XYZ file of C-alpha atoms in Angstrom:
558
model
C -0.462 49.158 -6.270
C -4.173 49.551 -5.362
C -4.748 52.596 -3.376
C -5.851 51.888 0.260
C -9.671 52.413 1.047
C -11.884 51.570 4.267
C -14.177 48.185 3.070
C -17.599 47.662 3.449
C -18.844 45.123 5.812
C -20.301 42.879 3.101
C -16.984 42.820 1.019
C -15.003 41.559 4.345
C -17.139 38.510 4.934
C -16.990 37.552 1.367
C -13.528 37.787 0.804
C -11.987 37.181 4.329
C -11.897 36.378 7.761
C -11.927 38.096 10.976
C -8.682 36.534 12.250
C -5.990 39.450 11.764
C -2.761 36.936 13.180
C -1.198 34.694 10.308
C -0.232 31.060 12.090
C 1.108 29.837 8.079
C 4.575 29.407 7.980
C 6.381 31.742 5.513
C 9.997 31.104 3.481
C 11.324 32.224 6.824
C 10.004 30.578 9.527
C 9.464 27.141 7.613
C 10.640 24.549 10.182
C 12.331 21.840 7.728
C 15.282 24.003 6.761
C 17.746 22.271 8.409
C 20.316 18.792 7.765
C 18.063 17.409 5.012
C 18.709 16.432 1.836
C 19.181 18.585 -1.151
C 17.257 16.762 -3.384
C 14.409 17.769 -1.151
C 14.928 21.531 -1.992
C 15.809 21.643 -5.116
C 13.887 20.927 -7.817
C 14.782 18.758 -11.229
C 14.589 20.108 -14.475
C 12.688 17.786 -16.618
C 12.009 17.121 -20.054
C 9.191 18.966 -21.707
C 7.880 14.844 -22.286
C 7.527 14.708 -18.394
C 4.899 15.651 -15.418
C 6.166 19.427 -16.399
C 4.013 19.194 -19.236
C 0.960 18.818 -16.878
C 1.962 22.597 -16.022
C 1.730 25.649 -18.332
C 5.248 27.797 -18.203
C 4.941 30.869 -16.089
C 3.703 33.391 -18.522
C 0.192 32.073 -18.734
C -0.157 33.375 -15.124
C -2.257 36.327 -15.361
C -4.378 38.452 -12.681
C -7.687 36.850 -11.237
C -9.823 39.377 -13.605
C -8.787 37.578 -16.509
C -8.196 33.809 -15.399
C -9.424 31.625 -12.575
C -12.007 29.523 -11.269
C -12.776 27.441 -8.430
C -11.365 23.647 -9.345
C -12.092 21.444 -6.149
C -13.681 18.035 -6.474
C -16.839 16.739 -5.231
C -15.908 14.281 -2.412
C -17.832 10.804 -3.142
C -16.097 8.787 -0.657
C -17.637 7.075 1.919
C -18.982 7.404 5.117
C -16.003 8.473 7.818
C -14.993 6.464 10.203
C -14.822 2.067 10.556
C -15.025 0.361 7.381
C -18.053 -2.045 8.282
C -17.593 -4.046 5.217
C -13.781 -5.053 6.439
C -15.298 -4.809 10.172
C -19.058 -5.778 10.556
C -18.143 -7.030 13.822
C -17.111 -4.068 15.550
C -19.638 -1.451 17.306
C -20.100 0.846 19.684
C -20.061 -2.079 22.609
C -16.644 -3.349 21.271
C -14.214 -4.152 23.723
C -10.774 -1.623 23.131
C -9.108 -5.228 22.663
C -11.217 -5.934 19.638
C -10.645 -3.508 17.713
C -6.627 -3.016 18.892
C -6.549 -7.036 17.591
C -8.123 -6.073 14.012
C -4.543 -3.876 13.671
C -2.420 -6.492 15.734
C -3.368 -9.668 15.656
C -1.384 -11.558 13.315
C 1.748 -9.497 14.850
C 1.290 -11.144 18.338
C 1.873 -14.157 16.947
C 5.049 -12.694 14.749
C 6.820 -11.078 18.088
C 6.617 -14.348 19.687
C 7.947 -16.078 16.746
C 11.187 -13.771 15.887
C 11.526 -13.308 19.837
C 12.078 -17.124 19.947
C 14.577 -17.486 17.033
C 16.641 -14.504 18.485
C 16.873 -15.910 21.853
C 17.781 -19.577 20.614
C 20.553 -17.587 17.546
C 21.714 -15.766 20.979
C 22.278 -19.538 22.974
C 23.702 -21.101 19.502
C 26.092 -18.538 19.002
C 27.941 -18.854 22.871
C 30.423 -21.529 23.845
C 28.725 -21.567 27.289
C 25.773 -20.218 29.502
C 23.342 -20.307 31.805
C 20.711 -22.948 31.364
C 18.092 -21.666 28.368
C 14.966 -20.655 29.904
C 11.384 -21.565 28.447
C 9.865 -19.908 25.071
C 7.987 -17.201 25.145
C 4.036 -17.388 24.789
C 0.967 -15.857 23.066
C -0.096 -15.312 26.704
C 3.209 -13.787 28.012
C 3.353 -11.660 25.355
C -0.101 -9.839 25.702
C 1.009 -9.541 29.223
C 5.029 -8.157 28.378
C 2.314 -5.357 25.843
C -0.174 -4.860 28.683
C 2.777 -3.556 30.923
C 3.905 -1.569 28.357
C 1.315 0.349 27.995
C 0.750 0.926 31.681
C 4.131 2.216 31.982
C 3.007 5.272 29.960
C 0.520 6.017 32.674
C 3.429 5.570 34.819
C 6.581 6.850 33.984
C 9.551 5.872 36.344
C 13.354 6.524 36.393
C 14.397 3.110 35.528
C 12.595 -0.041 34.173
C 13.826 -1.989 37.576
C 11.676 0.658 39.470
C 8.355 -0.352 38.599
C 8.951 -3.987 40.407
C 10.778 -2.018 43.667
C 9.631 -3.133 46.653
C 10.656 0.554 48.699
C 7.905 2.231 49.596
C 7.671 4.892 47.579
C 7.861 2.755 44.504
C 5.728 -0.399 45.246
C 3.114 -1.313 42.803
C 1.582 -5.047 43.314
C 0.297 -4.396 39.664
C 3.691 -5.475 37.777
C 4.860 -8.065 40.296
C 1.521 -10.027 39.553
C 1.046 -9.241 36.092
C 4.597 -10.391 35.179
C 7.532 -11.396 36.938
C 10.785 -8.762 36.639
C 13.188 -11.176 35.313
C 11.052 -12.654 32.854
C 9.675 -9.274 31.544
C 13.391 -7.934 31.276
C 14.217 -11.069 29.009
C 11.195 -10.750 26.881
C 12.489 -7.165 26.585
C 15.920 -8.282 26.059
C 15.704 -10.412 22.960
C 12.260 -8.596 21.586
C 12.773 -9.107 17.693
C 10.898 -8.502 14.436
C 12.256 -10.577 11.776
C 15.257 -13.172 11.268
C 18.378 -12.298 11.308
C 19.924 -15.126 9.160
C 17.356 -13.553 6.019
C 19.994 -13.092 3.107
C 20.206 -9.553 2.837
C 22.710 -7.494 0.207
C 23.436 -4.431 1.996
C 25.270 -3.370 -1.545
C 21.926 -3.709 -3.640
C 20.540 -0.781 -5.256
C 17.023 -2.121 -3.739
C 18.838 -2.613 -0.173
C 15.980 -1.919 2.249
C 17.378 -0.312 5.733
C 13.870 -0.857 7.149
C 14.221 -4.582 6.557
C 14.758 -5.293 10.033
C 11.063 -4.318 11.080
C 9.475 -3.901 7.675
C 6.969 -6.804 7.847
C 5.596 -5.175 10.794
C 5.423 -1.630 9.635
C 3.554 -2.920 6.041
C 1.044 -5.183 7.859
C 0.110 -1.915 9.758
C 0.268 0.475 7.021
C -2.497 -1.836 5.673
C -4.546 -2.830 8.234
C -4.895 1.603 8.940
C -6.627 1.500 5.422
C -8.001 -1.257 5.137
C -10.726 -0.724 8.461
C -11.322 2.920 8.371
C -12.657 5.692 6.063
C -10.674 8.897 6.051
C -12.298 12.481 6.108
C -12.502 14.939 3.309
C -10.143 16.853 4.169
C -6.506 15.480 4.832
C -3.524 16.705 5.531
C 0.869 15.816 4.445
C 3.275 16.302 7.065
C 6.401 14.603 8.897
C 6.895 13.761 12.459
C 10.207 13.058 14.788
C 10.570 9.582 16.537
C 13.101 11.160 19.196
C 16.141 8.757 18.728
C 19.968 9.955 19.738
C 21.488 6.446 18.996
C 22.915 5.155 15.813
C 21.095 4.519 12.430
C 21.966 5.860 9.155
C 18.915 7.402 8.530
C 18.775 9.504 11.615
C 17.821 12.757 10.870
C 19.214 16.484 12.614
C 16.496 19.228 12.219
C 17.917 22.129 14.286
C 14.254 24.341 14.162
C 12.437 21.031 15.653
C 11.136 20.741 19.282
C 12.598 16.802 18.877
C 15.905 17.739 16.550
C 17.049 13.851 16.601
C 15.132 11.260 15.152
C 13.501 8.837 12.875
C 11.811 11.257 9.964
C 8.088 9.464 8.919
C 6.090 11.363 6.988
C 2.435 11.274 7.505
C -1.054 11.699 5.868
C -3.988 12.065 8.524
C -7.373 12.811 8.449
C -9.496 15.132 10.725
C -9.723 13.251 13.563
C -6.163 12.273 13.538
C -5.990 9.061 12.256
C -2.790 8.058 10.545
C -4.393 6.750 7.321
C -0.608 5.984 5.698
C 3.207 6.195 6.911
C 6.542 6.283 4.997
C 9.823 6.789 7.078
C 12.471 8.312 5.611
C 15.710 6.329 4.952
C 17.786 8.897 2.826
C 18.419 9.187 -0.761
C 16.550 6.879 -2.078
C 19.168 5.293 -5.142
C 16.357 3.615 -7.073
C 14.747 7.137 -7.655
C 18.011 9.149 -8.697
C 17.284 8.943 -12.546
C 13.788 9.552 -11.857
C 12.019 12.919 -13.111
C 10.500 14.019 -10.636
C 11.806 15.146 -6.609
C 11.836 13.328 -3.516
C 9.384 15.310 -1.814
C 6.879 15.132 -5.030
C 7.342 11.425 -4.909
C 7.037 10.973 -1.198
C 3.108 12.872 -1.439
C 2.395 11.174 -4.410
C 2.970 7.603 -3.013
C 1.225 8.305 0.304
C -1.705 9.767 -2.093
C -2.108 6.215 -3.824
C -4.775 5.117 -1.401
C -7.129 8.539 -1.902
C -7.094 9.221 -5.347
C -10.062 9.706 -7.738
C -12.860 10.073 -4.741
C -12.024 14.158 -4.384
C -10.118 14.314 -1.136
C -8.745 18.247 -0.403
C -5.011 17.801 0.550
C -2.906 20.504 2.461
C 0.432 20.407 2.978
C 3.462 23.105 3.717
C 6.399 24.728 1.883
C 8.320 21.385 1.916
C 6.275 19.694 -0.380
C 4.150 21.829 -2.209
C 4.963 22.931 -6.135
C 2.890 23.545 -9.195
C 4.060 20.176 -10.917
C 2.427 18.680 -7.931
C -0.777 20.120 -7.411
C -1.268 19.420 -11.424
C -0.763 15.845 -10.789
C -2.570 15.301 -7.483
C -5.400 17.330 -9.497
C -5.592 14.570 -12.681
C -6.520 12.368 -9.831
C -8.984 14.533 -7.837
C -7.286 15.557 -5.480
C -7.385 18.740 -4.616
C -4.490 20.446 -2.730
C -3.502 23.788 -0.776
C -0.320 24.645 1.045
C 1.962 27.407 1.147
C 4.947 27.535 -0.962
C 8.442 28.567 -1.394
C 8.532 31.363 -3.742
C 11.538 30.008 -5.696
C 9.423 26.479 -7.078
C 9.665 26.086 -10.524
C 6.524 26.789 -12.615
C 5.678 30.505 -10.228
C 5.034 33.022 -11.593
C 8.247 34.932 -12.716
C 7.528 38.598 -10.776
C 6.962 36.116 -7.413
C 9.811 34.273 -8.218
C 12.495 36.722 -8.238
C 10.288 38.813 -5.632
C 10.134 41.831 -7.101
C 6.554 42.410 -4.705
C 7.158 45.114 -2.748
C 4.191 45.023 -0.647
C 2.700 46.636 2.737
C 0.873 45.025 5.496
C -2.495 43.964 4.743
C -1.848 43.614 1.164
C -2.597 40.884 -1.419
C -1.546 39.994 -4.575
C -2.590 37.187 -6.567
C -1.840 35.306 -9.673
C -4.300 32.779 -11.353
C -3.511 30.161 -14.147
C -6.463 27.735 -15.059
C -7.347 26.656 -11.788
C -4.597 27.394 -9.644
C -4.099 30.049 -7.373
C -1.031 31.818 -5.886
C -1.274 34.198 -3.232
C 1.204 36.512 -1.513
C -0.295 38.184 1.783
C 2.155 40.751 3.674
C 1.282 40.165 7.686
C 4.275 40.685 9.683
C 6.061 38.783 6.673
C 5.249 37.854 3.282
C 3.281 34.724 2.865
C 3.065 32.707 -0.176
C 0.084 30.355 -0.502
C -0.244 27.751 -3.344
C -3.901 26.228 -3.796
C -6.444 24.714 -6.637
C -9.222 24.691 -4.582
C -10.531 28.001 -3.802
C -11.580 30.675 -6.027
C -8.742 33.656 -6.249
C -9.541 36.344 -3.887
C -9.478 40.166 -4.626
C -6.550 42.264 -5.002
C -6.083 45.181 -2.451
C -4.904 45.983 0.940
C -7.224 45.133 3.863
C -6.858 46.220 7.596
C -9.170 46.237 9.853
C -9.529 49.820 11.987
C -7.017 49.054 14.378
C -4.472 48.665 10.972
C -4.489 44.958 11.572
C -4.066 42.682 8.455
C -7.000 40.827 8.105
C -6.450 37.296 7.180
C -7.150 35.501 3.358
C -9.619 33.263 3.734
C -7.341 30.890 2.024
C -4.928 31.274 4.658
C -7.554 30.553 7.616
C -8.818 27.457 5.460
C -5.262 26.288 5.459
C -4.492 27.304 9.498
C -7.960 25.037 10.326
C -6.734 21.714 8.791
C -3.135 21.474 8.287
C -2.616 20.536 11.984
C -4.045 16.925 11.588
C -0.639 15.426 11.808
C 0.810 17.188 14.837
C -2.553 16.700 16.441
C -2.293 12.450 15.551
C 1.890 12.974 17.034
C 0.468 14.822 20.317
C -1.801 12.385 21.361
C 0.533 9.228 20.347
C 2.559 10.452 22.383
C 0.638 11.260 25.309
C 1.220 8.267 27.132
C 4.191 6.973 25.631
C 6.901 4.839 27.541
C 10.253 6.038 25.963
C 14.001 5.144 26.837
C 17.358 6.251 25.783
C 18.933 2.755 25.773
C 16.589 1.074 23.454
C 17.532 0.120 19.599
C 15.944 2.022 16.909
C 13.913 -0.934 16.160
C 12.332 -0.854 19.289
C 12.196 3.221 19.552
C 10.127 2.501 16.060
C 7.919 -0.910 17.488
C 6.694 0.804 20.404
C 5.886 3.863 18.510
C 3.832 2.561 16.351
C 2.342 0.725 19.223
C 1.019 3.880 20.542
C 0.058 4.978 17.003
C -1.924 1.822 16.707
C -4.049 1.989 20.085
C -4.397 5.669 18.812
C -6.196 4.304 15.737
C -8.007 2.086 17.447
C -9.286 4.695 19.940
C -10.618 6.509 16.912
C -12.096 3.588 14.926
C -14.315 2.396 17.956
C -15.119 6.330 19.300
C -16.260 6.783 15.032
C -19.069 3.977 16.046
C -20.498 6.118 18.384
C -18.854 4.900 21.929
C -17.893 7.714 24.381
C -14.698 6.904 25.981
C -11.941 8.794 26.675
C -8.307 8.194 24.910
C -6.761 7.635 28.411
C -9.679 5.161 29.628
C -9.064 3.547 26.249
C -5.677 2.190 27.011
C -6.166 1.894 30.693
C -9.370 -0.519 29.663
C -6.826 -2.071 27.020
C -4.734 -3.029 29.483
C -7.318 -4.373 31.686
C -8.877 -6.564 28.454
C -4.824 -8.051 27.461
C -4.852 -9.083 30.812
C -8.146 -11.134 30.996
C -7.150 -12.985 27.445
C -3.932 -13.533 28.224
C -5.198 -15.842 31.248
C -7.751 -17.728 28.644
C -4.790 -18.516 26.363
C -2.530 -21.992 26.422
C -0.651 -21.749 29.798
C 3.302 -21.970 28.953
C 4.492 -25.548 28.737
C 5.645 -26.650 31.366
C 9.585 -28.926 31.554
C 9.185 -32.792 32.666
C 9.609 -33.282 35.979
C 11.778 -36.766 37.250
C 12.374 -39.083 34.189
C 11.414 -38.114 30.695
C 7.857 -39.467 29.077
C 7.486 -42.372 26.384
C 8.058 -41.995 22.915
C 5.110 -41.793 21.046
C 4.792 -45.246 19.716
C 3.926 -44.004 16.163
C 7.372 -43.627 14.458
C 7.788 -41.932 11.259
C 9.762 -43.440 8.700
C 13.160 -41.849 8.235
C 14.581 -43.575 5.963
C 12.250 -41.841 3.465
C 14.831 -40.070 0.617
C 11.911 -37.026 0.359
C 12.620 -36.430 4.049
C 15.907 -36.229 4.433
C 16.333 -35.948 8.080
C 19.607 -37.348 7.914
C 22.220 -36.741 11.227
C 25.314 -34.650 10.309
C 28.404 -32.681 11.249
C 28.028 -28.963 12.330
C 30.878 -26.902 12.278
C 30.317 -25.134 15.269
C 28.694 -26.338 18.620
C 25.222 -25.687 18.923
C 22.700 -26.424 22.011
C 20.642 -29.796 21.676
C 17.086 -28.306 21.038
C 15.418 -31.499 23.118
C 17.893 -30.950 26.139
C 16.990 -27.145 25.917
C 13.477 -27.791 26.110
C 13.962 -29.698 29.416
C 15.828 -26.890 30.984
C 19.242 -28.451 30.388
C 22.308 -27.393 28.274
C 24.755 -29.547 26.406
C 26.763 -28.416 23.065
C 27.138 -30.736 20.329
C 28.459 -31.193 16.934
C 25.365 -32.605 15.324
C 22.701 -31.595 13.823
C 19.761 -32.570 11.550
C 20.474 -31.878 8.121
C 16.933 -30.577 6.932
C 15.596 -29.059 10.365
C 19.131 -27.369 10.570
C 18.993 -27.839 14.672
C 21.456 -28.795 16.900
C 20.097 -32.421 18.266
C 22.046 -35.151 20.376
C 22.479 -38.199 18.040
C 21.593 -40.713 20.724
C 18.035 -40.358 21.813
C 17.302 -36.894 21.443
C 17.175 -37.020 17.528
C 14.921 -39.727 17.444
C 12.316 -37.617 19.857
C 12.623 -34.593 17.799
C 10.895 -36.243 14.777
C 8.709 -38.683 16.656
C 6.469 -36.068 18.565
């Protein structure tokens, strides 16, 4: 135990900081303990042929007089902010639109296609209905998204109250954007993928994100593909509030948001959402593996960064020696605090056998690795490769106020990226308690996308606010939605000629033969003209219910 002295001036700015209040979480106070798994807090023993190797055992740890040096990378990556080689179009003068439609485009066109099939499944699968009403559009769907993200702007009790003609509630702006009724049923049978895919729930490779995975993956890539992360970086996870019923909802007692859809994040400075994973539960491809679930889950979302010297922090959850030595091999460096029970500590900090008094710091070095126990009001435990081991000693300032590590305020200034990316999505977000998880998920990441965007276009220089971003994104789906193909429009009176050019039929490669359906099905042509019949035929190849006199014939002759 060093004896306690008064420090000069000079040795307080090299070794710490002014700030004398610890905001690090400690083994007490770490928000995660609650209904997770197990395999997420207890770590796997592995063979001495595995990552463990990458890790001395815990006797080389020694004091920072006799071991230790400052192991961060240089950072050689490019210049933050839009990647103008993926994006030389884009620039300060960039409509919002533009740059949302780098991130979205090609899923416009999927939402209208899956919206379709689901509504036309829904009208196959009843005896009988109302008449079926028209497809959806490109044009109605930009306007069904431009809505949406008014309604953020706007929050009301109910969905029916933004189209209320009271007083109080009337808005022209939804009534002439989109009609109630149609915005409901656009709402209704929103969809993401096919049902009918062949899925085996019982496969050890089951996906339980299948249902909006194409969506989530075409995002995940477009967020790296046009934009160049910061230097530094940060790991966390974030809550998608959700009380319904998924099997991968998660219960964390010590969040603000204790029911939800777990994702966990890695953002950059600015908080940009650079790469996503949501959590679906034990993951039974990785049981035999060596390695934990929380190693695994930092070194996939890592796979983008590596081997350009990004500096990584993370908390308690994830960090662990095995880890940092990996992350490290592929220069990254990384700092986070850390539970003091992690496999490959130090024994005395292991079994804390510290005994320690405000202010003080102890510190344990091995190659380049650093672990640091500070006593504030509790003990903290930091776990870094990137800064050079402080001094040993106990450090107050006059008023007996523990001064803080400056490893500890380096850590406090940049592991808030992802709850700074989470508050702002979720500034202006439109959420209800009725929706399905896929939706609760879609329209997330619909705010996490225009939050993106906002960042990509204000990194080339344009000074706009995140609010008049979406408000101006609204304003922009609006205007193209009016230059896109109108909806068609049903025949009126007596339907048109045939085409006279008739394709041959009888061709065997075709095989557009008539035959029995088991069940009744709508006639696709007679839907299409806003009437409803149900029928027993269908086109073998085209698998679509079609009326064998007339109707089939116009179906392949258009």
């Amino acid at each position: 135990m060093a004896m306690k002295r008064r420090l000069e001036n000079y040795e307080i700015e090299r070794q710490l900081l002014f700030d004398s209040d610890s905001d690090c979480c400690t083994e007490d106070e770490d928000n995660n303990w609650g209904y997770e798994d197990e395999d997420d807090e207890e770590l796997v023993q592995p063979p001495p042929s595995s990552l463990s190797s990458l890790s001395s055992s815990p006797s080389s740890w020694g004091p920072p007089q006799q071991h230790g040096r400052r192991g961060a990378n240089n950072f050689s990556g490019g210049a933050v902010g839009i990647n103008l080689n993926e994006a030389p179009h884009v620039n300060k003068d960039s409509t919002p639109l533009c740059v949302f439609l780098l991130f979205f485009r090609e899923i416009i066109h999927l939402l209208v296609e899956e919206t379709n099939r689901y509504y036309h499944q829904y009208l196959d699968s009843l005896e009988d209905g109302p008449s079926p009403l028209p497809d959806i559009t490109d044009s109605e769907m930009f306007l069904f998204l431009g809505i949406i993200i008014q309604m953020g702007h706007d929050i009301r009790d109910r969905i029916r109250d933004y189209w209320a003609t009271a007083e109080q509630f009337l808005t022209s702006f939804y009534g002439k954007t989109l009609k109630r009724d149609r915005f409901l049923h656009i709402l209704r049978f929103l969809h993401f993928t096919d049902n009918n895919a062949g899925i085996d729930r019982q496969a050890d490779n089951y996906d339980r994100l299948w249902k909006i995975r194409t969506i989530f993956d075409t995002l995940n890539d477009g967020y790296e593909k046009y934009y160049n992360p910061s230097e530094h970086l940060a790991v966390d996870e974030i809550i998608v509030k959700f009380k319904g019923r998924v099997i991968f909802r998660q219960y964390i007692p010590k969040k603000h948001k204790r029911f939800g859809i777990k994702i966990f994040k890695l953002c950059d400075s600015a908080g940009y959402t650079y790469d996503m994973k949501v959590y679906l539960g034990k993951d039974r491809t990785r049981a035999d593996q060596e390695v934990t679930a929380t190693h695994a889950t930092v070194r996939d979302l890592c796979k983008r960064v590596e081997g350009v010297g990004h500096k990584l922090y993370m908390d308690n959850f994830f960090s662990s020696p095995d880890l940092f030595d990996e992350l490290m091999t592929k220069k990254i460096s990384c700092c986070g605090t850390v539970r003091p029970n992690r496999k490959g500590l130090p024994q005395d900090i292991r079994n804390r056998q510290l005994r320690l008094k405000k202010g003080d710091i102890r510190v344990r070095v091995r190659g380049d690795m650093t672990v640091l126990v500070w006593k504030d009001k509790r003990d903290v435990y930091m776990l870094t490769n990137m800064h050079a081991p402080p001094a040993e000693g106990n450090f107050c300032d006059e008023h007996r106020n523990a001064i803080k590590p400056a490893i500890v305020a380096d850590y406090n200034m940049h592991m808030g990226y992802v709850d700074k990316a989470d508050r702002m999505t979720n500034s202006y977000s439109i959420s209800r308690r009725t929706w399905k998880w896929t939706k609760k998920l879609f329209f997330h990441l619909l705010d996490l996308t225009i939050l993106n965007s906002f960042i990509v276009l204000s990194s080339c220089g344009a000074k706009i606010s995140h609010r008049d971003f979406r408000l101006t994104l609204v304003r922009n789906m609006l205007e193209h939605a009016a230059t896109c193909r109108p909806r068609p429009q049903g025949p009126l009176g007596r339907p048109p000629a045939l085409s006279s050019t008739i394709y041959r039929l009888e061709e065997a490669s075709r095989q557009h033969w008539p035959n029995h359906s088991d069940k009744r099905l709508n006639c696709r042509v007679c839907s299409a003209r806003g009437k409803r019949r149900r029928i027993q035929t269908k086109c073998e190849k085209c698998d679509v219910g079609l009326c064998i006199l007339g109707c089939f014939k116009e179906y392949h002759t258009k």
